[in-house]
């Protein structure tokens, strides 16, 4: 049996390696070929799930007190080995679903040459930038008109990584991409290590970690297309792990790093409000504020706040992509006033998100680790439902935290959100609203199914690890 499982793991790994290599030979115009390959990769994930589940079961029957740490964590180590191998298969590929990395490289070279990247629009400085940014014209052309005509919205720690990769990569775009990918892979490995530690603390098996680490969505969007949400997820997960270990100041430091990378961890800070004593939560928040303030300090200028806030604000008042609630409300607005009301709706929906997070804060039990991680997952999911723009890689954080919960609808969403890439397969970037509707109907339908299923099959929550209070 063990030999069959190992052979199955080897065969599945080889097939997935071939599929990933083929996937990144395609362009985003080839939607149908990409979709079929993506489906096959998720079938591979299902195979990994069954094989590692059986692998874990076969070895868990052999209880040996003298086992080494390597033997006790053999499942996690094997998952890590397979995951790293799959990532190495796409080590040198050029991102095929996103052009954001061209702006990353541009910002990195701006910072390297002493320019504040928050104060300059590429289109306005392209003439001067050509003298100090390698491949400036190429970067400008491929980052796209949208990015080139707006100020950067990537926070300071992200800019730091861009600059380091640009310094190491020099004049080579490919080398710079490889160094960015190295940082992202290292963060993923760190995330796996923390996941395994937390799963052990929660009394859950190591193989749950493959729902994130071997998920095709994660490999495609993070390793393949160089999105940094995974690095943010690493800092967030490390912050929560340290909080569970009662290392409050270290936790605040890494939570601050997460905010300096993507800002989004700000969303879940209120969840801690009624779970930590007021006398302790205020210093925690203040330390995070100090970390974030120090991060922005090198970029401070009179113009910074205005230009950066305007850039971030575009995502609420101008851009729309793969939305759910917003598209429904927008269609109602068309019927009532005859034009797109994104300017008004985009200002209201963030308040809906805030109210939802506050409701989660005060009406859910966040004292246990599972309760806290479930609340974080729901907070990000509600944020996405109320957003005007939902790019696929935005799902990384709720998917990561779903690993520690009983819910698996985020895994389903990570598969079906690929349908949103249909918009890039046509020259007009026109979305297919039927595909978007199908995506959300399937995901919400599966979530409702899980709610009914778990309400009928109440899990036994008497496990000591699950009921230990987070805060003392």
Short mmCIF file of C-alpha atoms in Angstrom, two decimals:
data_model
loop_
_atom_site.label_atom_id
_atom_site.label_comp_id
_atom_site.label_asym_id
_atom_site.label_seq_id
_atom_site.Cartn_x
_atom_site.Cartn_y
_atom_site.Cartn_z
CA UNK A 1 0.00 0.00 0.00
CA UNK A 2 2.78 2.43 0.95
CA UNK A 3 4.62 1.66 -2.27
CA UNK A 4 1.47 2.37 -4.30
CA UNK A 5 0.96 5.67 -2.50
CA UNK A 6 4.55 6.73 -3.10
CA UNK A 7 4.33 5.73 -6.75
CA UNK A 8 1.08 7.67 -7.05
CA UNK A 9 2.67 10.75 -5.50
CA UNK A 10 5.62 10.50 -7.87
CA UNK A 11 3.42 10.08 -10.94
CA UNK A 12 1.08 12.93 -9.93
CA UNK A 13 4.06 15.21 -9.30
CA UNK A 14 5.56 14.47 -12.72
CA UNK A 15 2.23 15.07 -14.49
CA UNK A 16 1.71 18.36 -12.63
CA UNK A 17 5.25 19.48 -13.50
CA UNK A 18 4.47 18.94 -17.18
CA UNK A 19 1.13 20.74 -16.87
CA UNK A 20 2.70 23.78 -15.16
CA UNK A 21 5.42 23.96 -17.79
CA UNK A 22 2.77 23.84 -20.53
CA UNK A 23 0.52 26.36 -18.74
CA UNK A 24 3.19 29.05 -18.84
CA UNK A 25 3.82 28.58 -22.55
CA UNK A 26 0.30 29.92 -23.16
CA UNK A 27 -0.75 33.56 -23.33
CA UNK A 28 -3.77 34.96 -21.54
CA UNK A 29 -5.46 35.27 -24.93
CA UNK A 30 -5.64 31.46 -25.01
CA UNK A 31 -8.38 31.27 -22.40
CA UNK A 32 -9.79 27.86 -23.27
CA UNK A 33 -6.42 26.10 -23.33
CA UNK A 34 -5.48 27.79 -20.05
CA UNK A 35 -8.79 26.80 -18.47
CA UNK A 36 -8.49 23.14 -19.46
CA UNK A 37 -4.93 23.01 -18.10
CA UNK A 38 -6.04 24.75 -14.89
CA UNK A 39 -8.82 22.19 -14.44
CA UNK A 40 -6.33 19.35 -14.90
CA UNK A 41 -4.08 20.93 -12.26
CA UNK A 42 -6.99 21.00 -9.81
CA UNK A 43 -7.64 17.34 -10.56
CA UNK A 44 -3.99 16.91 -9.62
CA UNK A 45 -4.68 18.75 -6.34
CA UNK A 46 -7.54 16.33 -5.62
CA UNK A 47 -5.15 13.43 -6.26
CA UNK A 48 -2.57 14.97 -3.93
CA UNK A 49 -5.27 15.36 -1.25
CA UNK A 50 -6.27 11.68 -1.41
CA UNK A 51 -2.70 10.39 -1.67
CA UNK A 52 -1.34 12.48 1.22
CA UNK A 53 -4.38 11.61 3.31
CA UNK A 54 -3.64 7.91 2.79
CA UNK A 55 0.09 8.50 3.27
CA UNK A 56 -0.57 10.24 6.58
CA UNK A 57 -2.98 7.50 7.68
CA UNK A 58 -0.58 4.67 6.86
CA UNK A 59 2.24 6.19 8.90
CA UNK A 60 0.08 7.45 11.77
CA UNK A 61 -0.76 3.82 12.58
CA UNK A 62 2.90 3.29 13.43
CA UNK A 63 3.36 5.07 16.75
CA UNK A 64 7.01 5.14 17.72
CA UNK A 65 8.14 7.28 20.62
CA UNK A 66 11.72 7.20 19.32
CA UNK A 67 10.86 8.75 15.96
CA UNK A 68 12.98 11.71 14.93
CA UNK A 69 11.44 15.10 14.17
CA UNK A 70 11.97 14.37 10.47
CA UNK A 71 9.95 11.15 10.77
CA UNK A 72 7.16 12.81 12.75
CA UNK A 73 6.83 15.56 10.15
CA UNK A 74 7.35 13.29 7.12
CA UNK A 75 4.01 14.32 5.57
CA UNK A 76 4.74 18.04 5.83
CA UNK A 77 8.30 17.57 4.55
CA UNK A 78 7.06 15.60 1.55
CA UNK A 79 4.41 18.25 0.80
CA UNK A 80 7.12 20.90 1.02
CA UNK A 81 9.40 18.92 -1.29
CA UNK A 82 6.67 18.47 -3.90
CA UNK A 83 5.62 22.12 -3.62
CA UNK A 84 9.15 23.45 -4.04
CA UNK A 85 9.74 21.12 -6.99
CA UNK A 86 6.59 22.40 -8.72
CA UNK A 87 7.71 25.98 -8.10
CA UNK A 88 11.14 25.28 -9.54
CA UNK A 89 9.47 24.09 -12.74
CA UNK A 90 8.31 27.67 -13.33
CA UNK A 91 11.47 29.30 -11.94
CA UNK A 92 12.41 31.12 -15.14
CA UNK A 93 9.04 31.62 -16.82
CA UNK A 94 7.70 35.05 -17.70
CA UNK A 95 4.36 35.80 -15.99
CA UNK A 96 1.62 35.13 -18.53
CA UNK A 97 -1.55 36.33 -16.80
CA UNK A 98 -0.38 39.63 -15.35
CA UNK A 99 1.75 42.54 -16.51
CA UNK A 100 2.04 44.09 -13.05
CA UNK A 101 5.63 42.90 -12.69
CA UNK A 102 6.79 45.46 -15.25
CA UNK A 103 5.62 48.20 -12.87
CA UNK A 104 7.34 46.40 -9.98
CA UNK A 105 10.65 46.55 -11.84
CA UNK A 106 10.06 50.20 -12.79
CA UNK A 107 9.37 51.20 -9.18
CA UNK A 108 12.41 49.24 -8.00
CA UNK A 109 14.77 51.10 -10.31
CA UNK A 110 13.15 54.43 -9.42
CA UNK A 111 13.92 53.81 -5.76
CA UNK A 112 17.43 52.56 -6.51
CA UNK A 113 18.20 55.81 -8.30
CA UNK A 114 16.99 58.01 -5.46
CA UNK A 115 13.54 58.84 -6.82
CA UNK A 116 10.45 58.64 -4.64
CA UNK A 117 8.24 56.22 -6.65
CA UNK A 118 5.08 57.67 -5.09
CA UNK A 119 5.63 61.09 -6.65
CA UNK A 120 6.14 60.25 -10.32
CA UNK A 121 3.88 58.87 -13.02
CA UNK A 122 5.79 56.77 -15.60
CA UNK A 123 4.26 58.62 -18.53
CA UNK A 124 5.40 61.96 -17.10
CA UNK A 125 8.99 60.92 -16.46
CA UNK A 126 9.62 58.43 -19.27
CA UNK A 127 12.04 60.76 -21.06
CA UNK A 128 14.22 61.34 -18.02
CA UNK A 129 13.81 57.77 -16.73
CA UNK A 130 15.25 56.30 -19.91
CA UNK A 131 18.66 57.53 -18.79
CA UNK A 132 18.73 55.57 -15.51
CA UNK A 133 16.10 52.79 -15.74
CA UNK A 134 17.31 49.81 -17.81
CA UNK A 135 14.80 48.85 -20.49
CA UNK A 136 12.63 51.84 -19.55
CA UNK A 137 10.77 51.93 -22.88
CA UNK A 138 10.06 48.19 -22.71
CA UNK A 139 8.83 48.42 -19.12
CA UNK A 140 6.58 51.37 -20.00
CA UNK A 141 5.15 49.63 -23.05
CA UNK A 142 4.36 46.35 -21.30
CA UNK A 143 3.08 47.68 -17.97
CA UNK A 144 0.10 49.06 -19.90
CA UNK A 145 -1.50 52.47 -20.21
CA UNK A 146 -3.48 52.10 -16.98
CA UNK A 147 -0.43 51.56 -14.79
CA UNK A 148 1.74 54.03 -16.69
CA UNK A 149 -0.77 56.85 -16.25
CA UNK A 150 -1.22 56.51 -12.47
CA UNK A 151 0.91 56.85 -9.35
CA UNK A 152 2.09 53.63 -7.75
CA UNK A 153 -0.05 52.15 -4.99
CA UNK A 154 2.41 49.57 -3.65
CA UNK A 155 3.36 50.20 0.02
CA UNK A 156 6.94 50.79 1.25
CA UNK A 157 7.97 47.22 2.10
CA UNK A 158 6.82 46.10 -1.34
CA UNK A 159 8.94 48.90 -2.83
CA UNK A 160 11.91 47.64 -0.82
CA UNK A 161 11.58 44.15 -2.33
CA UNK A 162 11.23 45.68 -5.80
CA UNK A 163 14.43 47.66 -5.28
CA UNK A 164 16.41 44.68 -3.96
CA UNK A 165 15.29 42.51 -6.89
CA UNK A 166 16.13 45.32 -9.34
CA UNK A 167 19.58 45.73 -7.78
CA UNK A 168 20.29 42.01 -7.97
CA UNK A 169 18.81 41.63 -11.44
CA UNK A 170 20.57 44.65 -12.89
CA UNK A 171 19.74 45.33 -16.53
CA UNK A 172 18.08 41.95 -17.07
CA UNK A 173 14.30 41.80 -16.78
CA UNK A 174 14.46 37.99 -16.56
CA UNK A 175 17.01 38.05 -13.72
CA UNK A 176 14.93 40.61 -11.81
CA UNK A 177 11.85 38.43 -12.23
CA UNK A 178 13.78 35.43 -10.89
CA UNK A 179 14.88 37.30 -7.76
CA UNK A 180 11.32 38.49 -7.12
CA UNK A 181 10.17 34.91 -7.52
CA UNK A 182 12.82 33.78 -5.04
CA UNK A 183 11.42 36.12 -2.35
CA UNK A 184 7.89 34.87 -3.00
CA UNK A 185 8.91 31.20 -2.87
CA UNK A 186 10.82 31.73 0.39
CA UNK A 187 7.73 33.37 1.87
CA UNK A 188 5.61 30.40 0.75
CA UNK A 189 8.01 27.97 2.41
CA UNK A 190 7.88 30.06 5.59
CA UNK A 191 4.08 30.01 5.41
CA UNK A 192 4.15 26.21 5.14
CA UNK A 193 6.34 25.92 8.24
CA UNK A 194 3.98 28.12 10.27
CA UNK A 195 0.90 26.34 8.89
CA UNK A 196 2.23 22.97 10.04
CA UNK A 197 2.97 24.34 13.53
CA UNK A 198 -0.52 25.82 13.81
CA UNK A 199 -2.22 22.71 12.46
CA UNK A 200 -0.41 20.64 15.07
CA UNK A 201 -1.54 23.04 17.79
CA UNK A 202 -5.13 22.78 16.54
CA UNK A 203 -5.01 19.00 16.42
CA UNK A 204 -5.37 18.89 12.63
CA UNK A 205 -3.28 16.73 10.26
CA UNK A 206 -0.31 18.15 8.36
CA UNK A 207 -1.76 17.31 4.95
CA UNK A 208 -4.34 20.12 5.32
CA UNK A 209 -1.48 22.46 4.42
CA UNK A 210 -1.48 21.20 0.82
CA UNK A 211 -4.80 23.01 0.25
CA UNK A 212 -2.66 26.13 0.15
CA UNK A 213 0.89 25.05 -0.63
CA UNK A 214 0.02 22.72 -3.54
CA UNK A 215 -3.03 24.67 -4.72
CA UNK A 216 -2.64 25.50 -8.46
CA UNK A 217 -4.18 28.90 -7.78
CA UNK A 218 -1.34 29.74 -5.37
CA UNK A 219 1.39 28.50 -7.70
CA UNK A 220 -0.06 30.31 -10.72
CA UNK A 221 -0.85 33.64 -9.05
CA UNK A 222 2.07 33.93 -6.64
CA UNK A 223 5.06 32.01 -7.99
CA UNK A 224 4.02 32.27 -11.62
CA UNK A 225 2.59 35.77 -11.89
CA UNK A 226 4.59 37.40 -9.08
CA UNK A 227 1.80 38.72 -6.90
CA UNK A 228 2.91 39.57 -3.37
CA UNK A 229 -0.21 38.64 -1.41
CA UNK A 230 1.57 35.45 -0.36
CA UNK A 231 4.36 37.43 1.30
CA UNK A 232 1.73 39.51 3.09
CA UNK A 233 0.04 36.25 4.13
CA UNK A 234 3.34 35.00 5.57
CA UNK A 235 3.71 38.12 7.74
CA UNK A 236 0.06 37.95 8.86
CA UNK A 237 0.21 34.26 9.73
CA UNK A 238 3.49 34.74 11.59
CA UNK A 239 1.91 37.63 13.51
CA UNK A 240 -1.02 35.46 14.61
CA UNK A 241 1.27 32.55 15.47
CA UNK A 242 3.36 34.83 17.70
CA UNK A 243 0.19 36.21 19.26
CA UNK A 244 -0.83 32.66 20.18
CA UNK A 245 2.61 32.27 21.75
CA UNK A 246 1.92 35.45 23.75
CA UNK A 247 4.78 37.29 22.03
CA UNK A 248 2.73 40.43 21.57
CA UNK A 249 5.44 42.84 20.45
CA UNK A 250 6.90 40.49 17.87
CA UNK A 251 3.37 39.85 16.64
CA UNK A 252 2.75 43.59 16.25
CA UNK A 253 6.04 43.98 14.38
CA UNK A 254 5.14 41.39 11.74
CA UNK A 255 1.57 42.61 11.49
CA UNK A 256 3.07 46.01 10.74
CA UNK A 257 5.24 44.42 8.05
CA UNK A 258 2.12 42.90 6.52
CA UNK A 259 0.48 46.32 6.37
CA UNK A 260 3.63 47.84 4.88
CA UNK A 261 3.46 45.23 2.15
CA UNK A 262 -0.21 45.44 1.13
CA UNK A 263 -2.29 47.51 3.64
CA UNK A 264 -5.00 44.82 3.74
CA UNK A 265 -4.19 43.51 7.27
CA UNK A 266 -5.74 46.77 8.50
CA UNK A 267 -9.08 45.16 7.68
CA UNK A 268 -8.88 42.52 10.39
CA UNK A 269 -7.37 44.55 13.25
CA UNK A 270 -10.83 45.38 14.69
CA UNK A 271 -11.46 41.65 15.20
CA UNK A 272 -9.04 41.76 18.14
CA UNK A 273 -10.86 44.66 19.81
CA UNK A 274 -13.14 42.82 22.22
CA UNK A 275 -10.80 39.85 22.72
CA UNK A 276 -7.80 41.60 24.23
CA UNK A 277 -8.05 43.79 27.27
CA UNK A 278 -8.26 47.47 26.42
CA UNK A 279 -5.07 48.16 28.36
CA UNK A 280 -3.23 45.63 26.17
CA UNK A 281 -4.81 46.19 22.76
CA UNK A 282 -4.03 49.92 22.64
CA UNK A 283 -0.23 49.41 23.03
CA UNK A 284 -0.47 46.62 20.42
CA UNK A 285 -2.15 48.96 17.94
CA UNK A 286 0.24 51.79 18.76
CA UNK A 287 3.27 49.61 18.12
CA UNK A 288 1.82 48.59 14.74
CA UNK A 289 1.26 52.27 13.99
CA UNK A 290 4.88 53.06 14.87
CA UNK A 291 6.15 50.25 12.60
CA UNK A 292 4.00 51.47 9.70
CA UNK A 293 5.00 55.07 10.34
CA UNK A 294 8.70 54.20 10.27
CA UNK A 295 8.13 52.31 7.02
CA UNK A 296 6.59 55.34 5.33
CA UNK A 297 9.10 57.78 6.85
CA UNK A 298 11.69 57.65 4.01
CA UNK A 299 8.95 58.55 1.51
CA UNK A 300 7.33 61.39 3.43
CA UNK A 301 6.67 64.57 1.51
CA UNK A 302 3.96 67.20 1.21
CA UNK A 303 2.60 65.46 -1.88
CA UNK A 304 2.75 61.88 -0.61
CA UNK A 305 -0.60 61.64 1.15
CA UNK A 306 -2.56 63.26 -1.66
CA UNK A 307 -1.01 61.21 -4.47
CA UNK A 308 -0.95 57.89 -2.62
CA UNK A 309 -4.51 58.19 -1.30
CA UNK A 310 -5.75 59.12 -4.77
CA UNK A 311 -4.02 56.08 -6.25
CA UNK A 312 -5.50 53.72 -3.65
CA UNK A 313 -8.89 55.41 -4.00
CA UNK A 314 -9.07 54.50 -7.69
CA UNK A 315 -9.77 50.91 -6.68
CA UNK A 316 -12.98 52.05 -4.98
CA UNK A 317 -14.24 54.72 -7.35
CA UNK A 318 -12.99 54.00 -10.87
CA UNK A 319 -12.02 50.37 -11.45
CA UNK A 320 -14.38 47.42 -11.71
CA UNK A 321 -13.62 43.75 -12.36
CA UNK A 322 -15.18 40.40 -11.41
CA UNK A 323 -17.45 41.97 -8.78
CA UNK A 324 -20.57 40.46 -7.23
CA UNK A 325 -22.69 42.74 -5.04
CA UNK A 326 -21.41 45.82 -6.86
CA UNK A 327 -22.46 44.51 -10.28
CA UNK A 328 -25.97 43.81 -9.00
CA UNK A 329 -26.27 47.27 -7.45
CA UNK A 330 -24.73 48.86 -10.55
CA UNK A 331 -27.38 47.28 -12.77
CA UNK A 332 -30.09 48.62 -10.49
CA UNK A 333 -28.42 52.03 -10.75
CA UNK A 334 -28.47 51.83 -14.55
CA UNK A 335 -32.20 51.18 -14.41
CA UNK A 336 -32.87 54.06 -12.03
CA UNK A 337 -30.60 56.84 -13.31
CA UNK A 338 -29.37 55.56 -16.66
CA UNK A 339 -25.61 55.70 -16.02
CA UNK A 340 -22.82 53.93 -14.12
CA UNK A 341 -23.00 54.96 -10.47
CA UNK A 342 -19.61 53.53 -9.44
CA UNK A 343 -18.56 56.92 -8.06
CA UNK A 344 -21.33 56.75 -5.45
CA UNK A 345 -21.55 53.01 -4.92
CA UNK A 346 -17.78 52.73 -4.59
CA UNK A 347 -17.89 55.07 -1.60
CA UNK A 348 -20.73 53.22 0.12
CA UNK A 349 -19.54 49.62 -0.21
CA UNK A 350 -16.40 50.07 1.97
CA UNK A 351 -18.72 51.10 4.82
CA UNK A 352 -20.65 47.87 4.26
CA UNK A 353 -17.34 46.02 4.67
CA UNK A 354 -16.54 47.95 7.85
CA UNK A 355 -19.96 47.22 9.35
CA UNK A 356 -19.57 43.54 8.46
CA UNK A 357 -16.16 43.35 10.15
CA UNK A 358 -17.54 45.04 13.28
CA UNK A 359 -20.42 42.54 13.36
CA UNK A 360 -17.89 39.71 13.11
CA UNK A 361 -15.90 41.36 15.89
CA UNK A 362 -18.74 41.55 18.38
CA UNK A 363 -20.98 38.62 17.47
CA UNK A 364 -18.50 35.82 16.77
CA UNK A 365 -16.38 33.94 19.25
CA UNK A 366 -12.81 34.95 18.40
CA UNK A 367 -11.18 33.70 21.58
CA UNK A 368 -10.06 30.35 20.21
CA UNK A 369 -7.56 30.01 17.36
CA UNK A 370 -10.11 28.32 15.09
CA UNK A 371 -12.67 31.01 15.89
CA UNK A 372 -10.17 33.77 15.15
CA UNK A 373 -8.98 32.27 11.86
CA UNK A 374 -12.57 31.68 10.75
CA UNK A 375 -13.40 35.32 11.48
CA UNK A 376 -10.37 36.51 9.50
CA UNK A 377 -11.46 34.36 6.57
CA UNK A 378 -15.04 35.69 6.69
CA UNK A 379 -13.84 39.30 7.02
CA UNK A 380 -11.79 39.06 3.84
CA UNK A 381 -14.56 37.20 2.01
CA UNK A 382 -17.09 39.91 2.86
CA UNK A 383 -14.60 42.54 1.77
CA UNK A 384 -14.31 40.79 -1.60
CA UNK A 385 -18.08 40.49 -1.97
CA UNK A 386 -18.47 44.24 -1.42
CA UNK A 387 -15.51 45.20 -3.63
CA UNK A 388 -15.79 46.75 -7.08
CA UNK A 389 -12.61 44.95 -8.15
CA UNK A 390 -11.84 41.30 -7.35
CA UNK A 391 -8.69 40.16 -9.10
CA UNK A 392 -7.96 36.43 -8.64
CA UNK A 393 -4.92 36.95 -6.41
CA UNK A 394 -7.07 38.81 -3.87
CA UNK A 395 -8.27 35.38 -2.70
CA UNK A 396 -4.88 34.39 -1.30
CA UNK A 397 -5.47 35.55 2.30
CA UNK A 398 -8.94 34.05 2.88
CA UNK A 399 -7.75 30.83 1.21
CA UNK A 400 -4.74 30.70 3.54
CA UNK A 401 -6.80 31.13 6.71
CA UNK A 402 -9.50 28.72 5.50
CA UNK A 403 -6.95 25.90 5.88
CA UNK A 404 -7.42 26.08 9.67
CA UNK A 405 -11.22 26.06 9.49
CA UNK A 406 -13.85 23.48 8.60
CA UNK A 407 -14.85 25.42 5.47
CA UNK A 408 -13.63 24.50 2.00
CA UNK A 409 -15.61 26.93 -0.16
CA UNK A 410 -12.45 29.02 -0.56
CA UNK A 411 -10.76 26.10 -2.31
CA UNK A 412 -13.76 25.96 -4.66
CA UNK A 413 -13.50 29.71 -5.25
CA UNK A 414 -9.77 29.45 -5.96
CA UNK A 415 -10.69 27.09 -8.81
CA UNK A 416 -13.66 28.96 -10.27
CA UNK A 417 -12.21 32.47 -10.08
CA UNK A 418 -10.07 31.56 -13.08
CA UNK A 419 -13.20 32.17 -15.18
CA UNK A 420 -12.62 35.91 -14.67
CA UNK A 421 -9.59 35.67 -16.98
CA UNK A 422 -11.98 35.40 -19.91
CA UNK A 423 -11.90 39.22 -20.01
CA UNK A 424 -8.26 39.13 -21.13
CA UNK A 425 -8.94 36.77 -24.02
CA UNK A 426 -10.56 39.48 -26.15
CA UNK A 427 -9.11 42.74 -27.40
CA UNK A 428 -11.81 44.85 -25.69
CA UNK A 429 -11.18 43.25 -22.27
CA UNK A 430 -14.91 42.65 -22.08
CA UNK A 431 -16.08 40.49 -19.19
CA UNK A 432 -18.55 37.67 -19.67
CA UNK A 433 -21.12 38.36 -16.97
CA UNK A 434 -22.61 34.89 -17.36
CA UNK A 435 -19.27 33.36 -16.40
CA UNK A 436 -18.96 35.72 -13.44
CA UNK A 437 -22.49 34.87 -12.33
CA UNK A 438 -21.67 31.16 -12.65
CA UNK A 439 -18.52 31.66 -10.55
CA UNK A 440 -20.39 33.31 -7.68
CA UNK A 441 -23.43 31.01 -7.84
CA UNK A 442 -21.19 27.95 -7.50
CA UNK A 443 -19.10 29.43 -4.66
CA UNK A 444 -22.02 30.84 -2.68
CA UNK A 445 -24.01 27.67 -3.33
CA UNK A 446 -21.18 25.52 -1.96
CA UNK A 447 -20.85 27.81 1.06
CA UNK A 448 -24.58 27.45 1.80
CA UNK A 449 -24.23 23.68 1.44
CA UNK A 450 -21.39 23.72 3.98
CA UNK A 451 -23.47 25.79 6.41
CA UNK A 452 -26.31 23.27 6.26
CA UNK A 453 -23.93 20.32 6.43
CA UNK A 454 -22.12 21.61 9.51
CA UNK A 455 -25.36 22.61 11.22
CA UNK A 456 -26.51 18.98 10.91
CA UNK A 457 -23.17 17.47 11.86
CA UNK A 458 -21.91 19.46 14.80
CA UNK A 459 -18.23 18.79 15.26
CA UNK A 460 -16.98 17.74 18.66
CA UNK A 461 -15.16 20.83 19.95
CA UNK A 462 -13.92 19.42 23.22
CA UNK A 463 -10.33 19.29 21.99
CA UNK A 464 -8.20 21.06 24.60
CA UNK A 465 -6.08 22.89 22.03
CA UNK A 466 -9.16 24.42 20.40
CA UNK A 467 -10.55 25.83 23.61
CA UNK A 468 -7.45 27.42 25.04
CA UNK A 469 -8.03 31.15 25.16
CA UNK A 470 -5.87 33.14 22.80
CA UNK A 471 -5.10 35.86 25.26
CA UNK A 472 -4.05 35.73 28.89
#
